[in-house]
CSV table of C-alpha atoms in Angstrom, one decimal:
chain,number,residue,atom,x,y,z
A,9,MET,CA,19.4,-27.5,52.9
A,10,LYS,CA,22.8,-27.7,54.3
A,11,GLU,CA,24.6,-28.8,51.2
A,12,GLN,CA,23.1,-25.8,49.4
A,13,THR,CA,24.4,-23.6,52.0
A,14,ASP,CA,27.7,-25.0,52.0
A,15,MET,CA,27.9,-24.7,48.3
A,16,GLU,CA,27.0,-21.1,48.3
A,17,ASN,CA,29.5,-20.4,50.9
A,18,LYS,CA,32.2,-22.1,48.9
A,19,TRP,CA,31.5,-20.0,45.8
A,20,LYS,CA,31.5,-16.8,48.1
A,21,LYS,CA,34.8,-17.6,49.4
A,22,TRP,CA,36.2,-17.8,46.0
A,23,SER,CA,34.3,-14.9,44.6
A,24,THR,CA,36.3,-11.7,43.9
A,25,GLY,CA,33.2,-9.6,42.8
A,26,GLU,CA,34.3,-9.8,39.0
A,27,ASN,CA,35.4,-12.2,36.6
A,28,PRO,CA,39.0,-13.0,37.4
A,29,GLU,CA,41.6,-12.8,34.6
A,30,HIS,CA,42.5,-15.9,32.9
A,31,THR,CA,45.8,-16.6,31.0
A,32,ILE,CA,46.5,-19.1,28.5
A,33,THR,CA,48.2,-22.0,29.9
A,34,GLU,CA,49.4,-25.2,28.6
A,35,VAL,CA,46.8,-26.8,26.2
A,36,SER,CA,45.6,-30.3,26.4
A,37,LYS,CA,48.3,-32.7,25.4
A,38,THR,CA,45.7,-35.0,23.8
A,39,TRP,CA,45.0,-34.6,20.1
A,40,ASN,CA,42.7,-32.0,19.0
A,41,MET,CA,39.8,-33.5,17.2
A,42,LYS,CA,40.2,-31.6,13.9
A,43,ASP,CA,43.9,-32.2,13.9
A,44,ALA,CA,43.3,-36.0,14.2
A,45,LEU,CA,40.7,-35.7,11.4
A,46,SER,CA,43.1,-33.8,9.1
A,47,LEU,CA,46.0,-36.4,9.8
A,48,LEU,CA,43.7,-39.2,8.8
A,49,GLN,CA,42.6,-37.3,5.6
A,50,GLU,CA,46.3,-36.9,4.7
A,51,ASN,CA,46.7,-40.8,5.0
A,52,LEU,CA,43.9,-41.5,2.5
A,53,PRO,CA,45.3,-42.9,-0.7
A,54,GLU,CA,44.8,-40.7,-3.8
A,55,ASP,CA,44.7,-43.9,-6.3
A,56,ASP,CA,42.0,-45.9,-4.5
A,57,PRO,CA,39.0,-46.3,-6.9
A,58,ARG,CA,36.7,-47.0,-4.0
A,59,SER,CA,34.9,-44.1,-2.1
A,60,THR,CA,36.2,-43.2,1.1
A,61,VAL,CA,34.1,-44.4,4.0
A,62,HIS,CA,34.0,-41.8,6.7
A,63,LEU,CA,33.5,-43.3,10.1
A,64,ALA,CA,35.6,-41.0,12.3
A,65,LEU,CA,33.4,-37.8,12.6
A,66,GLY,CA,29.8,-38.0,13.8
A,67,ASP,CA,27.9,-35.9,11.2
A,68,PRO,CA,24.3,-36.9,11.4
A,69,SER,CA,23.6,-35.1,8.1
A,70,LEU,CA,25.3,-38.2,6.4
A,71,ILE,CA,22.6,-40.4,7.6
A,72,ARG,CA,19.7,-38.6,6.5
A,73,CYS,CA,18.2,-35.1,5.7
A,74,THR,CA,16.7,-32.8,8.1
A,75,SER,CA,12.9,-32.3,8.5
A,76,PRO,CA,11.2,-30.3,5.6
A,77,VAL,CA,9.5,-28.3,8.3
A,78,ALA,CA,13.0,-27.1,9.5
A,79,GLU,CA,13.9,-26.2,6.1
A,80,GLU,CA,10.7,-24.3,5.7
A,81,ALA,CA,11.1,-22.6,9.0
A,82,VAL,CA,14.3,-20.9,8.2
A,83,ILE,CA,13.1,-19.9,4.6
A,84,GLU,CA,10.2,-18.4,6.3
A,85,ALA,CA,12.2,-16.6,8.8
A,86,LEU,CA,14.6,-15.3,6.3
A,87,ARG,CA,12.1,-14.1,3.9
A,88,SER,CA,10.2,-12.3,6.7
A,89,SER,CA,12.9,-9.7,7.1
A,90,ASN,CA,12.3,-9.7,10.8
A,91,PHE,CA,15.7,-11.2,11.8
A,92,ASN,CA,18.2,-9.0,10.0
A,93,GLY,CA,19.5,-7.0,12.9
A,94,TYR,CA,21.7,-7.8,15.8
A,95,PRO,CA,20.3,-10.0,18.4
A,96,SER,CA,20.7,-9.8,22.2
A,97,ASN,CA,23.8,-11.3,23.7
A,98,CYS,CA,21.6,-14.1,25.4
A,99,GLY,CA,19.7,-14.8,22.2
A,100,LEU,CA,16.4,-13.7,20.7
A,101,PRO,CA,13.5,-13.9,23.3
A,102,LEU,CA,11.3,-16.1,21.0
A,103,ALA,CA,14.0,-18.6,20.5
A,104,ARG,CA,14.8,-18.6,24.3
A,105,ARG,CA,11.1,-19.0,25.0
A,106,ALA,CA,10.6,-21.8,22.6
A,107,ILE,CA,13.8,-23.8,23.9
A,108,ALA,CA,12.6,-23.2,27.5
A,109,GLU,CA,9.1,-24.7,26.6
A,110,TYR,CA,10.7,-27.6,24.7
A,111,LEU,CA,13.1,-28.6,27.5
A,112,SER,CA,10.3,-28.3,30.2
A,113,ARG,CA,8.3,-30.9,28.6
A,114,ASP,CA,10.7,-33.4,30.4
A,115,LEU,CA,11.1,-31.7,33.6
A,116,PRO,CA,9.0,-31.7,36.9
A,117,TYR,CA,9.1,-27.8,36.8
A,118,LYS,CA,8.7,-25.0,34.2
A,119,LEU,CA,11.8,-23.5,32.7
A,120,SER,CA,11.8,-19.6,32.2
A,121,PRO,CA,13.1,-17.8,28.9
A,122,GLU,CA,15.6,-16.3,31.2
A,123,ASP,CA,17.1,-19.7,32.1
A,124,VAL,CA,18.2,-20.1,28.5
A,125,TYR,CA,21.2,-18.7,26.6
A,126,VAL,CA,21.3,-19.2,22.7
A,127,THR,CA,24.8,-19.9,21.8
A,128,CYS,CA,26.7,-20.6,18.4
A,129,GLY,CA,26.4,-24.5,18.7
A,130,CYS,CA,26.9,-26.5,21.9
A,131,LYS,CA,30.8,-26.0,21.4
A,132,ALA,CA,30.2,-22.2,22.2
A,133,ALA,CA,28.1,-23.3,25.1
A,134,ILE,CA,31.1,-25.2,26.5
A,135,GLU,CA,33.3,-22.5,25.9
A,136,THR,CA,31.0,-20.1,27.9
A,137,ILE,CA,30.4,-22.2,30.8
A,138,LEU,CA,33.8,-23.2,31.8
A,139,PRO,CA,35.3,-19.9,32.4
A,140,ALA,CA,32.0,-18.9,34.0
A,141,LEU,CA,32.6,-21.4,36.7
A,142,ALA,CA,36.5,-21.0,36.8
A,143,ARG,CA,38.0,-19.5,40.0
A,144,PRO,CA,41.8,-19.5,40.9
A,145,GLY,CA,42.9,-22.9,41.9
A,146,ALA,CA,39.9,-24.7,40.7
A,147,ASN,CA,39.4,-27.9,39.1
A,148,ILE,CA,36.8,-29.8,37.1
A,149,LEU,CA,36.0,-33.4,36.8
A,150,LEU,CA,35.6,-34.7,33.2
A,151,PRO,CA,34.8,-38.3,31.9
A,152,ARG,CA,37.3,-40.6,30.5
A,153,PRO,CA,36.7,-41.4,27.6
A,154,GLY,CA,35.0,-38.0,26.7
A,155,PHE,CA,34.7,-35.1,24.3
A,156,PRO,CA,38.2,-33.5,24.0
A,157,CYS,CA,36.8,-29.9,23.7
A,158,TYR,CA,36.2,-30.0,27.6
A,159,GLU,CA,39.9,-30.3,28.2
A,160,SER,CA,41.0,-27.6,25.5
A,161,PHE,CA,38.6,-25.1,27.0
A,162,ALA,CA,39.4,-26.0,30.8
A,163,ALA,CA,43.1,-25.3,30.0
A,164,LEU,CA,42.0,-21.9,28.4
A,165,SER,CA,40.2,-21.1,31.6
A,166,ASN,CA,43.1,-22.3,34.0
A,167,LEU,CA,40.9,-25.1,35.3
A,168,GLU,CA,42.8,-28.1,36.4
A,169,VAL,CA,41.4,-31.3,34.9
A,170,ARG,CA,40.6,-34.4,36.9
A,171,HIS,CA,39.5,-37.5,35.2
A,172,PHE,CA,37.1,-40.0,36.2
A,173,ASP,CA,36.7,-43.3,34.3
A,174,LEU,CA,33.5,-44.5,32.7
A,175,LEU,CA,33.2,-48.3,33.2
A,176,PRO,CA,32.9,-50.2,30.1
A,177,GLU,CA,32.0,-53.5,32.2
A,178,LYS,CA,29.0,-51.6,33.6
A,179,ASN,CA,27.6,-50.0,30.3
A,180,TRP,CA,29.9,-47.0,30.6
A,181,GLU,CA,28.3,-45.8,33.8
A,182,VAL,CA,30.4,-43.2,35.9
A,183,ASP,CA,32.7,-44.6,38.5
A,184,LEU,CA,31.2,-42.8,41.3
A,185,ASP,CA,33.8,-43.9,43.9
A,186,ALA,CA,36.4,-42.3,41.7
A,187,VAL,CA,34.4,-39.1,41.5
A,188,GLU,CA,34.1,-38.9,45.4
A,189,ALA,CA,37.9,-39.5,45.8
A,190,LEU,CA,38.9,-37.0,43.1
A,191,ALA,CA,36.9,-34.1,44.2
A,192,ASP,CA,38.1,-31.5,47.1
A,193,GLU,CA,37.1,-28.2,48.2
A,194,ASN,CA,38.3,-26.4,44.9
A,195,THR,CA,36.2,-28.8,42.7
A,196,VAL,CA,33.7,-26.5,40.8
A,197,ALA,CA,31.6,-29.1,38.7
A,198,ILE,CA,31.4,-32.6,37.3
A,199,VAL,CA,30.7,-33.1,33.5
A,200,ILE,CA,28.6,-36.0,32.1
A,201,ILE,CA,27.5,-36.8,28.7
A,202,ASN,CA,24.3,-38.5,28.2
A,203,PRO,CA,23.5,-40.1,25.8
A,204,GLY,CA,27.2,-40.9,25.5
A,205,ASN,CA,29.8,-39.5,23.2
A,206,PRO,CA,32.2,-41.4,22.5
A,207,CYS,CA,30.2,-44.2,24.4
A,208,PRO,CA,26.9,-45.6,23.1
A,209,SER,CA,25.6,-45.3,26.6
A,210,VAL,CA,22.5,-44.0,28.0
A,211,PHE,CA,22.4,-43.5,31.9
A,212,THR,CA,19.5,-44.8,33.8
A,213,PHE,CA,17.0,-42.8,36.1
A,214,GLN,CA,18.9,-44.3,39.2
A,215,HIS,CA,22.5,-43.6,37.9
A,216,LEU,CA,21.7,-40.1,37.3
A,217,LYS,CA,20.1,-39.5,40.8
A,218,ASN,CA,23.1,-41.2,42.3
A,219,ILE,CA,25.3,-38.5,40.3
A,220,ALA,CA,23.1,-35.9,41.6
A,221,GLU,CA,23.2,-37.0,45.2
A,222,ILE,CA,27.2,-37.3,45.1
A,223,ALA,CA,27.3,-33.9,43.6
A,224,ARG,CA,25.4,-32.4,46.3
A,225,LYS,CA,27.4,-34.2,48.8
A,226,LEU,CA,30.5,-32.9,47.3
A,227,THR,CA,29.0,-29.3,47.0
A,228,ILE,CA,29.7,-29.1,43.2
A,229,THR,CA,27.4,-28.5,40.1
A,230,VAL,CA,26.7,-30.8,37.4
A,231,ILE,CA,27.2,-29.9,33.8
A,232,THR,CA,25.3,-32.1,31.5
A,233,ASP,CA,26.0,-32.4,27.7
A,234,GLU,CA,22.7,-33.5,26.2
A,235,VAL,CA,23.4,-32.9,22.7
A,236,TYR,CA,22.2,-36.5,21.7
A,237,ALA,CA,18.8,-36.2,23.7
A,238,HIS,CA,16.2,-38.5,22.7
A,239,LEU,CA,18.5,-40.4,20.3
A,240,THR,CA,18.0,-43.5,22.1
A,241,TYR,CA,16.9,-46.9,20.9
A,242,GLY,CA,17.8,-49.5,23.5
A,243,GLU,CA,15.9,-50.6,26.6
A,244,ILE,CA,16.9,-47.4,28.6
A,245,PRO,CA,14.8,-44.2,28.1
A,246,PHE,CA,16.5,-40.7,28.0
A,247,VAL,CA,16.1,-38.8,31.2
A,248,PRO,CA,17.4,-35.3,31.6
A,249,MET,CA,19.7,-34.5,34.3
A,250,GLY,CA,17.6,-31.3,34.9
A,251,VAL,CA,15.0,-33.7,36.5
A,252,PHE,CA,17.2,-33.6,39.6
A,253,GLY,CA,17.8,-30.0,39.7
A,254,SER,CA,16.2,-29.8,43.1
A,255,ILE,CA,18.9,-31.9,44.4
A,256,VAL,CA,21.9,-30.2,42.8
A,257,PRO,CA,22.3,-27.1,40.4
A,258,VAL,CA,22.5,-28.3,36.9
A,259,ILE,CA,23.6,-26.6,33.6
A,260,THR,CA,22.4,-28.4,30.5
A,261,LEU,CA,24.0,-27.8,27.2
A,262,GLY,CA,22.4,-28.9,24.1
A,263,SER,CA,21.6,-28.1,20.4
A,264,ILE,CA,19.4,-28.9,17.3
A,265,SER,CA,22.5,-30.2,15.7
A,266,LYS,CA,21.9,-34.2,16.4
A,267,ARG,CA,18.0,-34.4,16.8
A,268,TRP,CA,17.3,-32.3,13.6
A,269,MET,CA,20.4,-33.3,11.7
A,270,VAL,CA,21.8,-30.0,11.2
A,271,PRO,CA,25.2,-29.7,12.9
A,272,GLY,CA,26.1,-26.9,10.4
A,273,TRP,CA,23.2,-24.7,11.5
A,274,ARG,CA,25.2,-23.8,14.7
A,275,LEU,CA,22.4,-23.3,17.1
A,276,GLY,CA,23.1,-24.5,20.6
A,277,TRP,CA,21.9,-23.6,24.2
A,278,LEU,CA,23.2,-23.3,27.7
A,279,VAL,CA,20.3,-23.8,30.3
A,280,THR,CA,20.4,-23.1,34.0
A,281,THR,CA,18.1,-25.9,35.2
A,282,ASP,CA,18.2,-24.6,38.7
A,283,PRO,CA,15.0,-24.2,40.5
A,284,THR,CA,16.6,-23.0,43.8
A,285,GLY,CA,18.1,-20.2,42.0
A,286,PHE,CA,21.7,-21.0,43.2
A,287,PHE,CA,23.5,-19.8,39.9
A,288,ARG,CA,22.0,-16.4,40.4
A,289,LYS,CA,22.9,-16.1,44.0
A,290,VAL,CA,26.7,-16.9,43.6
A,291,GLY,CA,27.0,-14.8,40.3
A,292,VAL,CA,27.3,-17.4,37.7
A,293,VAL,CA,24.4,-16.0,35.7
A,294,ASP,CA,26.3,-12.6,35.7
A,295,SER,CA,29.4,-14.3,34.4
A,296,ILE,CA,27.6,-16.2,31.7
A,297,LYS,CA,26.0,-13.0,30.5
A,298,THR,CA,29.4,-11.1,30.6
A,299,LEU,CA,31.0,-13.9,28.6
A,300,LEU,CA,28.3,-14.1,26.1
A,301,CYS,CA,29.2,-10.3,25.2
A,302,HIS,CA,32.5,-11.6,23.7
A,303,SER,CA,30.9,-14.8,21.7
A,304,PRO,CA,30.0,-14.9,18.3
A,305,ASP,CA,26.0,-15.2,18.0
A,306,PRO,CA,24.1,-17.7,16.1
A,307,ALA,CA,22.5,-16.5,12.9
A,308,THR,CA,19.4,-14.4,13.6
A,309,PHE,CA,17.5,-16.2,10.9
A,310,ILE,CA,18.2,-19.7,12.6
A,311,GLN,CA,17.1,-18.2,16.0
A,312,GLY,CA,13.8,-16.9,14.4
A,313,ALA,CA,13.2,-20.4,13.0
A,314,VAL,CA,13.5,-22.1,16.2
A,315,PRO,CA,10.0,-22.1,17.4
A,316,ASN,CA,8.4,-23.5,14.1
A,317,ILE,CA,11.2,-26.2,14.1
A,318,ILE,CA,10.5,-27.1,17.5
A,319,ALA,CA,6.7,-27.0,17.5
A,320,LYS,CA,6.1,-28.1,13.8
A,321,THR,CA,8.4,-31.2,13.4
A,322,PRO,CA,6.3,-34.2,13.1
A,323,GLU,CA,7.0,-36.9,15.7
A,324,GLU,CA,7.4,-39.5,12.6
A,325,TYR,CA,10.5,-37.7,11.7
A,326,PHE,CA,12.2,-38.4,15.2
A,327,SER,CA,11.0,-41.9,15.2
A,328,ARG,CA,12.2,-42.6,11.8
A,329,THR,CA,15.7,-41.1,12.8
A,330,VAL,CA,15.8,-43.5,15.9
A,331,HIS,CA,14.9,-46.5,13.7
A,332,ILE,CA,17.8,-45.7,11.3
A,333,LEU,CA,20.3,-45.4,14.2
A,334,LYS,CA,19.0,-48.7,15.8
A,335,GLN,CA,19.4,-50.3,12.4
A,336,ALA,CA,23.0,-48.8,12.0
A,337,SER,CA,23.9,-49.7,15.6
A,338,GLU,CA,23.0,-53.2,15.2
A,339,ILE,CA,24.9,-53.6,12.0
A,340,CYS,CA,28.1,-52.3,13.8
A,341,TYR,CA,27.5,-54.5,16.8
A,342,SER,CA,27.0,-57.7,14.7
A,343,ARG,CA,29.8,-57.1,12.1
A,344,ILE,CA,32.2,-56.0,14.6
A,345,LYS,CA,31.7,-59.2,16.7
A,346,GLU,CA,32.9,-61.1,13.7
A,347,ILE,CA,36.2,-59.5,14.0
A,348,PRO,CA,38.5,-61.3,16.5
A,349,CYS,CA,40.9,-58.4,17.2
A,350,LEU,CA,38.2,-56.0,17.9
A,351,THR,CA,36.0,-56.2,21.2
A,352,PHE,CA,32.5,-54.6,22.2
A,353,SER,CA,31.9,-53.9,25.9
A,354,CYS,CA,28.2,-53.6,25.8
A,355,LYS,CA,25.4,-53.3,23.0
A,356,PRO,CA,24.8,-49.6,22.1
A,357,GLU,CA,21.9,-47.9,23.6
A,358,GLY,CA,21.9,-44.4,22.4
A,359,GLY,CA,24.0,-41.7,20.4
A,360,MET,CA,25.9,-42.4,17.0
A,361,PHE,CA,29.3,-44.0,18.2
A,362,VAL,CA,30.8,-47.2,19.5
A,363,MET,CA,34.0,-47.8,21.4
A,364,VAL,CA,35.7,-50.7,20.3
A,365,LYS,CA,38.8,-52.4,22.1
A,366,LEU,CA,41.9,-53.2,20.0
A,367,ASN,CA,43.4,-56.7,21.0
A,368,LEU,CA,46.7,-55.6,20.0
A,369,SER,CA,48.4,-59.0,20.9
A,370,GLN,CA,46.3,-60.5,17.8
A,371,LEU,CA,47.9,-57.9,15.5
A,372,LYS,CA,51.3,-57.7,13.7
A,373,ASP,CA,53.3,-54.5,13.2
A,374,ILE,CA,50.6,-52.2,14.8
A,375,LYS,CA,51.7,-50.8,18.2
A,376,ASP,CA,48.8,-48.8,19.2
A,377,ASP,CA,45.5,-47.2,18.3
A,378,THR,CA,46.9,-44.3,16.4
A,379,GLU,CA,48.9,-46.6,14.1
A,380,PHE,CA,45.8,-48.8,13.6
A,381,CYS,CA,43.6,-46.0,12.3
A,382,LEU,CA,46.4,-44.3,10.2
A,383,LYS,CA,47.1,-47.6,8.3
A,384,LEU,CA,43.4,-48.5,8.0
A,385,ALA,CA,42.9,-45.1,6.3
A,386,LYS,CA,45.8,-45.7,4.0
A,387,GLU,CA,45.1,-49.4,3.0
A,388,GLU,CA,41.3,-49.3,3.0
A,389,SER,CA,40.1,-45.8,2.7
A,390,VAL,CA,38.1,-46.1,5.9
A,391,THR,CA,38.5,-43.5,8.8
A,392,THR,CA,38.0,-44.3,12.2
A,393,LEU,CA,39.2,-42.2,15.3
A,394,PRO,CA,42.0,-43.3,17.7
A,395,GLY,CA,40.8,-43.8,21.1
A,396,THR,CA,43.7,-41.7,22.4
A,397,VAL,CA,41.8,-38.5,21.1
A,398,VAL,CA,38.9,-39.1,23.3
A,399,GLY,CA,41.2,-40.2,26.3
A,400,LEU,CA,41.2,-44.0,26.0
A,401,LYS,CA,44.4,-45.5,24.4
A,402,ASN,CA,44.1,-48.6,22.4
A,403,TRP,CA,40.3,-48.4,21.8
A,404,ILE,CA,38.8,-46.8,18.6
A,405,ARG,CA,35.6,-44.8,18.1
A,406,ILE,CA,33.5,-45.8,15.2
A,407,SER,CA,30.5,-43.4,14.0
A,408,PHE,CA,27.5,-45.3,12.4
A,409,ALA,CA,26.2,-41.8,11.4
A,410,THR,CA,26.2,-42.7,7.6
A,411,GLU,CA,24.2,-44.4,5.1
A,412,LEU,CA,23.8,-48.1,5.8
A,413,SER,CA,25.2,-49.5,2.6
A,414,PHE,CA,28.2,-47.1,3.3
A,415,LEU,CA,28.5,-48.6,6.8
A,416,GLU,CA,28.4,-52.2,5.6
A,417,ASP,CA,31.1,-51.5,3.2
A,418,GLY,CA,33.3,-49.7,5.7
A,419,LEU,CA,33.0,-52.6,8.2
A,420,GLU,CA,33.9,-55.3,5.7
A,421,ARG,CA,36.8,-53.2,4.9
A,422,ILE,CA,37.9,-53.1,8.5
A,423,LYS,CA,37.4,-56.8,8.6
A,424,SER,CA,39.6,-57.4,5.6
A,425,PHE,CA,42.4,-55.1,7.1
A,426,CYS,CA,42.1,-57.0,10.3
A,427,GLN,CA,42.4,-60.3,8.6
A,428,ARG,CA,45.7,-59.0,6.9
A,429,GLN,CA,47.1,-57.6,10.1
A,430,ALA,CA,46.4,-60.9,12.1
A,431,LYS,CA,49.1,-62.7,13.5
A,432,MET,CA,49.5,-66.3,12.4
A,433,GLN,CA,47.9,-68.6,15.2
A,434,SER,CA,49.7,-71.8,16.0
A,435,LEU,CA,47.8,-74.9,15.5
């Protein structure tokens, strides 16, 4: 395949035979997620008798407990005394095998355990893959809006960031024309997040195939963040990007945090969904292994529990989770449509967030999304995330990963806040 050869030649041209040294350059000027959450927390009133409604952070443990099967698996692994030693840098073999078999269910080919690298949550997978792909003068294409960790880790890896837009009027699809215009001979990868964060989107099979074909044409790889895999409740089913691994080399990032509702367990993975063997040929696999030598390992007893967590969690648990998310998304959609100064672009299809546009012309004394969120926290004890944090100014991200009664209460408080802040309309 000509594109495959071109891509290999591109990487060989960059390759120096070893990982290049990277110095810390200027970090992203956008807000750090944790700093934003801390600032919101500081603006919460101390004398409000009402409970705070947290709609800024996507913590699925607030919406329901994990499966009892997962809890028992961890207890069994811990009590076995088989997982008290140091693991290998790439993860315990039994965990790698279980993850490979789990992901292979949705692919047209079978993954090997050697394709899987177990990481300390998905964030560690991002922190590993970006420097593994980085080369002097290289750039990476990131979605806007997106997950700000990618910008931060790109800066630390001396990767220039080029943003392509997600199109709200097209269910937050990738602007493929922009991708083609942004890429050049120094572009190493494009990042997509599917199902979306911060957008409530799920990409169709055809759109994913179009992304793969554009990436092949541009001789770049695809990094697909699939932390919210299978958390879909609309008409579009989840399709992993790895399905198109024969078209373009794909790096798949994921974790147990969202589907099993355990973000604090810090168990993620980085997977080379690459049936052509491109990543091994050009040294990316060696770079991943080297970088993992310097990364914290996920707890061994959690790794030891993975096979039972994956194999024994009943389908009813997942179905119930999706049902709850669907209910929550519908509550969000219907309640926010009642608030004139907030605008939805499309009905949620997946994940646990919605992006809502602020109509600032209808609000008094609020100049932007940051001021809106800080005042809302101070006056109503409700936290939402300014869109600026995820790259989209004058939008806000609302998480509906919370108990439905809290969600209803929080949205009612947002409505009251907007009514107080609304400009008087002339008759």
